[in-house]
Amino acid sequence: RDTDRSRGLGDVYKRQLLFHTLRSMLIQEGINIDPVLHSTGIRMGQSLYNKLYDDDLEVFIENIAEFWETKGLGKLSFKLGQIIKITASDCFECELLPKTGKPACYLDTGIFQALFSEFFGLPVRVIEIQCCTMGDENCVFEIEPFKRK
């Protein structure tokens, strides 16, 4: 039986719980899926780019934020400058994971890396500086041009 209660956010929560249960089990078994999540995020970002693109950076980030929220991935806010700062609240990727003291949003990092590398036409570095798994209230990502060391 299909009701409003069994669709929408309920389905998002079920998918989120399944994702986190699987990820937690792999962590407990000592399997590091972070590189797989990051490369999957890059592919997802590349696929999403044309759907979210706009010549205007402000519109582009509004499109990203709207997509994120409507798909139940969380709420994004942006601070533009030399370094773009993205704050994610209600983060789909990590909010149900245990506290580990390390960032955990490798899928999001990959998506943001692909979207902004495509937008600017040059490689960018995305660093998660705050994460729910580090005990922070929100996840915060910094995006800057990639600099070789």
XYZ file of N, CA, C and O in Angstrom:
596
model
N 0.845 -1.181 0.000
C 0.000 0.000 0.000
C 0.883 1.235 0.000
O 1.772 1.386 0.818
N 0.641 2.136 -0.943
C 1.468 3.333 -1.107
C 0.749 4.533 -0.496
O -0.300 4.939 -0.959
N 1.294 5.060 0.555
C 0.725 6.254 1.175
C 1.780 7.340 1.213
O 2.962 7.081 1.020
N 1.344 8.584 1.491
C 2.295 9.683 1.605
C 3.332 9.402 2.674
O 4.482 9.777 2.564
N 2.909 8.707 3.720
C 3.815 8.401 4.830
C 4.931 7.447 4.411
O 6.032 7.510 4.922
N 4.656 6.573 3.449
C 5.664 5.597 3.036
C 6.534 6.109 1.888
O 7.440 5.429 1.447
N 6.257 7.302 1.404
C 7.053 7.894 0.331
C 7.820 9.083 0.870
O 7.726 9.430 2.023
N 8.574 9.744 0.000
C 9.230 10.986 0.371
C 10.312 10.800 1.411
O 11.199 9.988 1.253
N 10.229 11.561 2.497
C 11.284 11.541 3.506
C 11.432 10.182 4.163
O 12.534 9.801 4.549
N 10.346 9.429 4.287
C 10.455 8.082 4.840
C 11.371 7.209 4.000
O 12.202 6.474 4.528
N 11.237 7.301 2.679
C 12.103 6.543 1.783
C 13.541 7.030 1.868
O 14.470 6.230 1.826
N 13.722 8.346 1.990
C 15.072 8.888 2.137
C 15.710 8.323 3.397
O 16.856 7.874 3.387
N 14.957 8.297 4.488
C 15.491 7.778 5.747
C 15.842 6.298 5.626
O 16.880 5.851 6.103
N 15.005 5.516 4.936
C 15.282 4.086 4.756
C 16.573 3.884 3.964
O 17.388 3.032 4.318
N 16.754 4.654 2.890
C 17.980 4.550 2.097
C 19.185 4.982 2.923
O 20.242 4.363 2.866
N 19.016 6.041 3.705
C 20.092 6.540 4.545
C 20.489 5.488 5.586
O 21.674 5.226 5.800
N 19.516 4.871 6.205
C 19.785 3.850 7.209
C 20.503 2.654 6.583
O 21.474 2.130 7.144
N 20.069 2.227 5.410
C 20.710 1.123 4.708
C 22.160 1.465 4.375
O 23.075 0.677 4.623
N 22.392 2.656 3.828
C 23.739 3.117 3.462
C 24.644 3.122 4.690
O 25.760 2.616 4.664
N 24.155 3.681 5.798
C 24.972 3.802 7.002
C 25.213 2.461 7.677
O 26.291 2.237 8.225
N 24.231 1.578 7.640
C 24.415 0.251 8.217
C 25.510 -0.498 7.460
O 26.428 -1.064 8.068
N 25.442 -0.476 6.147
C 26.455 -1.135 5.324
C 27.823 -0.511 5.565
O 28.814 -1.213 5.792
N 27.884 0.801 5.554
C 29.170 1.492 5.744
C 29.745 1.202 7.133
O 30.939 0.954 7.277
N 28.910 1.221 8.159
C 29.376 0.935 9.519
C 29.916 -0.484 9.630
O 30.934 -0.723 10.290
N 29.243 -1.429 8.992
C 29.700 -2.819 9.023
C 31.066 -2.952 8.330
O 31.950 -3.665 8.811
N 31.244 -2.278 7.217
C 32.522 -2.336 6.509
C 33.633 -1.704 7.351
O 34.745 -2.238 7.413
N 33.323 -0.599 8.026
C 34.294 0.041 8.918
C 34.683 -0.936 10.023
O 35.874 -1.098 10.331
N 33.698 -1.592 10.632
C 33.979 -2.546 11.707
C 34.843 -3.712 11.227
O 35.637 -4.258 11.985
N 34.686 -4.079 9.965
C 35.478 -5.177 9.400
C 36.854 -4.706 8.935
O 37.645 -5.497 8.437
N 37.122 -3.409 9.074
C 38.421 -2.869 8.686
C 38.558 -2.606 7.200
O 39.667 -2.479 6.684
N 37.441 -2.508 6.500
C 37.464 -2.261 5.054
C 37.303 -0.767 4.816
O 36.323 -0.158 5.229
N 38.288 -0.186 4.151
C 38.276 1.248 3.871
C 37.644 1.499 2.503
O 38.268 1.227 1.473
N 36.416 2.009 2.503
C 35.743 2.294 1.228
C 35.825 3.774 0.864
O 35.226 4.199 -0.123
N 36.573 4.559 1.636
C 36.662 6.000 1.375
C 37.126 6.324 -0.053
O 36.513 7.167 -0.711
N 38.181 5.668 -0.579
C 38.583 5.969 -1.962
C 37.497 5.637 -2.985
O 37.326 6.353 -3.974
N 36.754 4.574 -2.742
C 35.659 4.199 -3.649
C 34.550 5.249 -3.594
O 34.006 5.656 -4.625
N 34.214 5.699 -2.376
C 33.194 6.740 -2.232
C 33.634 8.024 -2.928
O 32.835 8.674 -3.615
N 34.907 8.399 -2.780
C 35.401 9.628 -3.410
C 35.335 9.537 -4.931
O 34.836 10.450 -5.593
N 35.820 8.429 -5.497
C 35.794 8.305 -6.963
C 34.359 8.190 -7.485
O 34.041 8.708 -8.562
N 33.476 7.572 -6.717
C 32.057 7.511 -7.094
C 31.463 8.920 -7.072
O 30.708 9.294 -7.980
N 31.818 9.702 -6.065
C 31.358 11.087 -5.986
C 31.811 11.907 -7.182
O 31.042 12.703 -7.732
N 33.053 11.708 -7.602
C 33.555 12.432 -8.783
C 32.709 12.078 -10.003
O 32.279 12.962 -10.751
N 32.442 10.790 -10.194
C 31.611 10.379 -11.344
C 30.206 10.958 -11.248
O 29.623 11.380 -12.250
N 29.656 10.966 -10.038
C 28.311 11.532 -9.859
C 28.315 13.030 -10.171
O 27.414 13.536 -10.842
N 29.319 13.746 -9.669
C 29.423 15.176 -9.936
C 29.544 15.474 -11.419
O 28.925 16.413 -11.932
N 30.326 14.662 -12.130
C 30.465 14.840 -13.576
C 29.128 14.619 -14.274
O 28.780 15.336 -15.212
N 28.371 13.638 -13.804
C 27.058 13.362 -14.397
C 26.049 14.457 -14.096
O 25.195 14.761 -14.928
N 26.140 15.041 -12.914
C 25.185 16.077 -12.499
C 25.497 17.453 -13.062
O 24.610 18.306 -13.132
N 26.728 17.666 -13.454
C 27.184 19.018 -13.811
C 26.271 19.712 -14.816
O 25.829 20.842 -14.581
N 25.973 19.073 -15.926
C 25.159 19.730 -16.966
C 23.737 20.029 -16.491
O 23.127 20.993 -16.956
N 23.228 19.234 -15.568
C 21.881 19.479 -15.034
C 21.852 20.677 -14.091
O 20.830 21.337 -13.937
N 22.982 20.953 -13.431
C 23.036 22.013 -12.426
C 23.715 23.286 -12.924
O 23.592 24.345 -12.299
N 24.393 23.207 -14.047
C 25.224 24.307 -14.537
C 24.426 25.570 -14.846
O 23.313 25.532 -15.363
N 25.042 26.693 -14.549
C 24.612 28.011 -15.009
C 25.876 28.850 -15.119
O 26.817 28.662 -14.338
N 25.919 29.777 -16.087
C 27.085 30.664 -16.258
C 27.368 31.477 -15.000
O 28.510 31.809 -14.711
N 26.325 31.814 -14.287
C 26.423 32.639 -13.083
C 26.721 31.731 -11.882
O 25.930 30.838 -11.567
N 27.836 31.971 -11.206
C 28.229 31.140 -10.066
C 27.158 31.116 -8.989
O 26.889 30.071 -8.396
N 26.527 32.265 -8.727
C 25.473 32.330 -7.705
C 24.312 31.392 -8.048
O 23.799 30.696 -7.181
N 23.900 31.393 -9.307
C 22.802 30.524 -9.746
C 23.246 29.064 -9.693
O 22.488 28.189 -9.259
N 24.481 28.800 -10.109
C 25.029 27.444 -10.067
C 24.978 26.883 -8.650
O 24.487 25.772 -8.436
N 25.424 27.651 -7.660
C 25.410 27.139 -6.286
C 23.987 27.032 -5.738
O 23.695 26.130 -4.951
N 23.089 27.917 -6.185
C 21.674 27.774 -5.799
C 21.110 26.471 -6.356
O 20.346 25.777 -5.674
N 21.483 26.142 -7.584
C 21.035 24.887 -8.200
C 21.557 23.682 -7.428
O 20.827 22.699 -7.211
N 22.809 23.752 -7.003
C 23.389 22.654 -6.213
C 22.633 22.513 -4.893
O 22.234 21.406 -4.505
N 22.419 23.636 -4.208
C 21.729 23.612 -2.907
C 20.307 23.073 -3.048
O 19.857 22.265 -2.224
N 19.605 23.492 -4.092
C 18.238 23.009 -4.310
C 18.232 21.509 -4.589
O 17.409 20.765 -4.043
N 19.150 21.057 -5.429
C 19.259 19.628 -5.723
C 19.512 18.855 -4.434
O 18.862 17.839 -4.167
N 20.466 19.320 -3.637
C 20.848 18.632 -2.393
C 19.645 18.464 -1.478
O 19.413 17.386 -0.942
N 18.892 19.557 -1.324
C 17.756 19.514 -0.397
C 16.608 18.670 -0.938
O 16.030 17.866 -0.206
N 16.280 18.820 -2.217
C 15.148 18.067 -2.766
C 15.426 16.571 -2.818
O 14.492 15.771 -2.775
N 16.683 16.178 -2.889
C 17.040 14.752 -2.911
C 17.271 14.193 -1.506
O 17.640 13.035 -1.357
N 17.065 15.017 -0.480
C 17.200 14.550 0.891
C 18.633 14.351 1.342
O 18.911 13.563 2.243
N 19.565 15.081 0.717
C 20.988 14.935 1.046
C 21.439 15.883 2.152
O 22.560 15.775 2.633
N 20.583 16.820 2.515
C 20.921 17.812 3.534
C 20.637 19.211 3.025
O 20.039 19.387 1.958
N 21.082 20.179 3.796
C 20.912 21.591 3.419
C 22.293 22.205 3.299
O 23.133 22.052 4.188
N 22.521 22.905 2.189
C 23.822 23.520 1.939
C 23.731 25.031 2.001
O 22.752 25.622 1.551
N 24.774 25.647 2.546
C 24.939 27.096 2.430
C 26.371 27.338 1.962
O 27.281 26.536 2.229
N 26.552 28.435 1.247
C 27.833 28.725 0.618
C 28.349 30.086 1.061
O 27.569 31.031 1.208
N 29.654 30.183 1.231
C 30.330 31.457 1.468
C 31.391 31.574 0.381
O 32.308 30.748 0.305
N 31.215 32.580 -0.483
C 32.116 32.732 -1.621
C 33.274 33.661 -1.274
O 33.111 34.625 -0.533
N 34.428 33.346 -1.821
C 35.638 34.135 -1.633
C 36.760 33.429 -2.379
O 36.508 32.608 -3.264
N 38.020 33.733 -2.026
C 39.153 33.031 -2.646
C 39.005 31.528 -2.421
O 39.363 30.732 -3.270
N 38.517 31.183 -1.246
C 38.177 29.801 -0.918
C 36.664 29.753 -0.761
O 36.085 30.574 -0.063
N 36.022 28.821 -1.461
C 34.579 28.638 -1.318
C 34.358 27.722 -0.129
O 34.971 26.653 -0.030
N 33.498 28.153 0.774
C 33.194 27.342 1.954
C 31.749 26.863 1.845
O 30.838 27.662 1.648
N 31.564 25.553 1.948
C 30.231 24.950 1.901
C 29.941 24.360 3.272
O 30.731 23.571 3.794
N 28.815 24.749 3.844
C 28.367 24.171 5.106
C 27.165 23.283 4.818
O 26.204 23.722 4.187
N 27.253 22.035 5.258
C 26.166 21.069 5.058
C 25.562 20.720 6.411
O 26.255 20.227 7.298
N 24.277 20.990 6.545
C 23.566 20.563 7.751
C 22.671 19.388 7.380
O 22.300 19.226 6.219
N 22.331 18.571 8.360
C 21.551 17.345 8.114
C 22.217 16.484 7.045
O 21.566 16.002 6.116
N 23.506 16.289 7.185
C 24.318 15.613 6.167
C 23.934 14.138 6.021
O 24.081 13.350 6.955
N 23.463 13.788 4.860
C 23.067 12.418 4.539
C 24.212 11.437 4.751
O 24.031 10.358 5.276
N 25.387 11.851 4.354
C 26.495 10.899 4.304
C 27.000 10.476 5.674
O 27.430 9.344 5.852
N 26.951 11.366 6.660
C 27.629 11.026 7.914
C 26.805 11.154 9.186
O 27.245 10.694 10.234
N 25.640 11.764 9.135
C 24.968 12.095 10.389
C 24.611 10.879 11.244
O 24.486 11.007 12.453
N 24.503 9.707 10.663
C 24.193 8.507 11.446
C 25.424 7.653 11.745
O 25.314 6.631 12.419
N 26.586 8.081 11.262
C 27.803 7.308 11.496
C 28.336 7.576 12.900
O 28.101 8.637 13.474
N 29.098 6.628 13.442
C 29.686 6.845 14.766
C 30.770 7.929 14.722
O 31.359 8.185 13.669
N 31.027 8.536 15.857
C 32.088 9.539 15.981
C 33.431 8.805 15.896
O 33.684 7.872 16.646
N 34.266 9.242 14.960
C 35.577 8.611 14.765
C 36.722 9.604 14.944
O 37.874 9.197 14.980
N 36.395 10.892 14.994
C 37.435 11.913 15.074
C 38.037 12.259 13.721
O 38.958 13.063 13.635
N 37.494 11.658 12.638
C 38.005 11.915 11.292
C 36.838 12.291 10.377
O 35.722 11.818 10.577
N 37.098 13.097 9.342
C 36.029 13.395 8.387
C 35.600 12.135 7.645
O 36.395 11.207 7.479
N 34.340 12.106 7.194
C 33.806 10.890 6.580
C 33.066 11.127 5.266
O 32.601 10.171 4.668
N 32.953 12.364 4.816
C 32.093 12.661 3.663
C 32.859 12.624 2.344
O 32.977 13.627 1.635
N 33.341 11.448 2.003
C 34.145 11.295 0.790
C 33.308 11.346 -0.477
O 33.781 11.810 -1.514
N 32.064 10.886 -0.411
C 31.173 10.974 -1.565
C 30.888 12.440 -1.880
O 31.046 12.887 -3.023
N 30.510 13.210 -0.855
C 30.246 14.642 -1.037
C 31.482 15.369 -1.555
O 31.394 16.204 -2.457
N 32.648 15.048 -0.974
C 33.890 15.688 -1.394
C 34.131 15.452 -2.884
O 34.496 16.378 -3.621
N 33.914 14.235 -3.345
C 34.084 13.920 -4.759
C 33.097 14.658 -5.646
O 33.460 15.166 -6.718
N 31.842 14.732 -5.211
C 30.823 15.452 -5.987
C 31.216 16.921 -6.120
O 31.215 17.485 -7.222
N 31.562 17.556 -4.990
C 31.945 18.976 -5.027
C 33.193 19.191 -5.876
O 33.292 20.160 -6.628
N 34.149 18.276 -5.779
C 35.375 18.396 -6.571
C 35.055 18.398 -8.064
O 35.550 19.241 -8.810
N 34.222 17.470 -8.496
C 33.869 17.393 -9.918
C 33.073 18.613 -10.363
O 33.367 19.202 -11.412
N 32.077 19.010 -9.588
C 31.234 20.148 -9.980
C 32.051 21.424 -10.138
O 31.917 22.143 -11.139
N 32.908 21.726 -9.164
C 33.642 22.990 -9.208
C 34.852 22.932 -10.128
O 35.225 23.958 -10.717
N 35.458 21.761 -10.320
C 36.530 21.633 -11.317
C 35.966 21.894 -12.711
O 36.580 22.601 -13.514
N 34.790 21.332 -12.969
C 34.141 21.565 -14.270
C 33.762 23.034 -14.427
O 33.995 23.632 -15.472
N 33.171 23.623 -13.392
C 32.712 25.011 -13.476
C 33.875 25.960 -13.762
O 33.784 26.826 -14.624
N 34.978 25.796 -13.030
C 36.110 26.715 -13.174
C 37.072 26.309 -14.281
O 37.956 27.076 -14.652
N 36.902 25.101 -14.815
C 37.772 24.646 -15.889
C 39.197 24.379 -15.435
O 40.129 24.444 -16.228
N 39.377 24.096 -14.143
C 40.686 23.765 -13.602
C 40.508 22.914 -12.352
O 39.459 22.953 -11.725
N 41.524 22.140 -12.015
C 41.384 21.270 -10.841
C 41.201 22.078 -9.554
O 41.815 23.134 -9.385
N 40.356 21.569 -8.689
C 40.183 22.183 -7.372
C 40.460 21.121 -6.311
O 40.357 19.924 -6.562
N 40.816 21.600 -5.128
C 41.004 20.724 -3.972
C 39.825 20.968 -3.046
O 39.470 22.110 -2.770
N 39.210 19.887 -2.584
C 38.103 19.980 -1.636
C 38.561 19.300 -0.354
O 38.948 18.136 -0.370
N 38.521 20.059 0.741
C 38.940 19.526 2.033
C 37.772 19.659 3.000
O 37.194 20.750 3.128
N 37.428 18.572 3.656
C 36.386 18.619 4.677
C 37.067 18.985 6.000
O 37.871 18.224 6.526
N 36.751 20.177 6.509
C 37.421 20.666 7.721
C 36.594 20.439 8.985
O 37.131 20.525 10.091
N 35.310 20.190 8.827
C 34.439 19.839 9.944
C 33.511 18.736 9.477
O 33.123 18.701 8.307
N 33.147 17.829 10.423
C 32.276 16.709 10.072
C 31.556 16.240 11.331
O 32.113 16.314 12.437
N 30.362 15.745 11.162
C 29.607 15.193 12.294
C 30.379 14.065 12.964
O 30.316 13.909 14.185
N 31.143 13.288 12.190
C 31.912 12.197 12.776
C 33.111 12.697 13.581
O 33.744 11.928 14.296
N 33.401 13.989 13.469
C 34.461 14.612 14.265
C 33.866 15.318 15.485
O 34.570 16.002 16.215
N 32.552 15.182 15.651
C 31.874 15.818 16.776
C 31.337 17.194 16.461
O 30.828 17.889 17.337
N 31.438 17.605 15.194
C 30.943 18.925 14.786
C 29.443 18.871 14.504
O 28.898 17.816 14.179
N 28.794 20.017 14.607
C 27.355 20.102 14.374
C 27.021 19.960 12.886
O 25.995 19.395 12.515
N 27.884 20.502 12.030
C 27.690 20.474 10.582
C 28.973 20.001 9.909
O 30.035 19.973 10.524
N 28.860 19.678 8.637
C 30.035 19.388 7.825
C 30.398 20.652 7.069
O 29.512 21.356 6.573
N 31.685 20.950 7.001
C 32.151 22.145 6.302
C 33.267 21.729 5.350
O 34.211 21.039 5.743
N 33.129 22.170 4.106
C 34.088 21.864 3.054
C 34.700 23.161 2.551
O 33.996 24.165 2.406
N 36.001 23.130 2.274
C 36.670 24.262 1.644
C 37.117 23.839 0.257
O 37.701 22.767 0.092
N 36.823 24.713 -0.708
C 37.172 24.445 -2.105
C 38.129 25.535 -2.550
O 37.831 26.726 -2.436
N 39.285 25.116 -3.055
C 40.275 26.075 -3.532
C 40.970 25.504 -4.758
O 40.970 24.281 -4.964
N 41.579 26.371 -5.567
C 42.321 25.861 -6.719
C 43.404 24.884 -6.269
O 44.025 25.086 -5.227
N 43.601 23.829 -7.035
C 44.598 22.825 -6.695
C 45.976 23.408 -6.928
O 46.261 23.947 -7.999
N 46.844 23.304 -5.925
C 48.214 23.779 -6.042
C 49.148 22.601 -5.828
O 49.055 21.912 -4.825
N 50.035 22.399 -6.772
C 51.030 21.317 -6.618
C 52.047 21.742 -5.574
O 52.469 22.886 -5.541
N 52.428 20.774 -4.751
C 53.443 21.071 -3.721
C 54.829 20.752 -4.236
O 55.044 19.957 -5.060
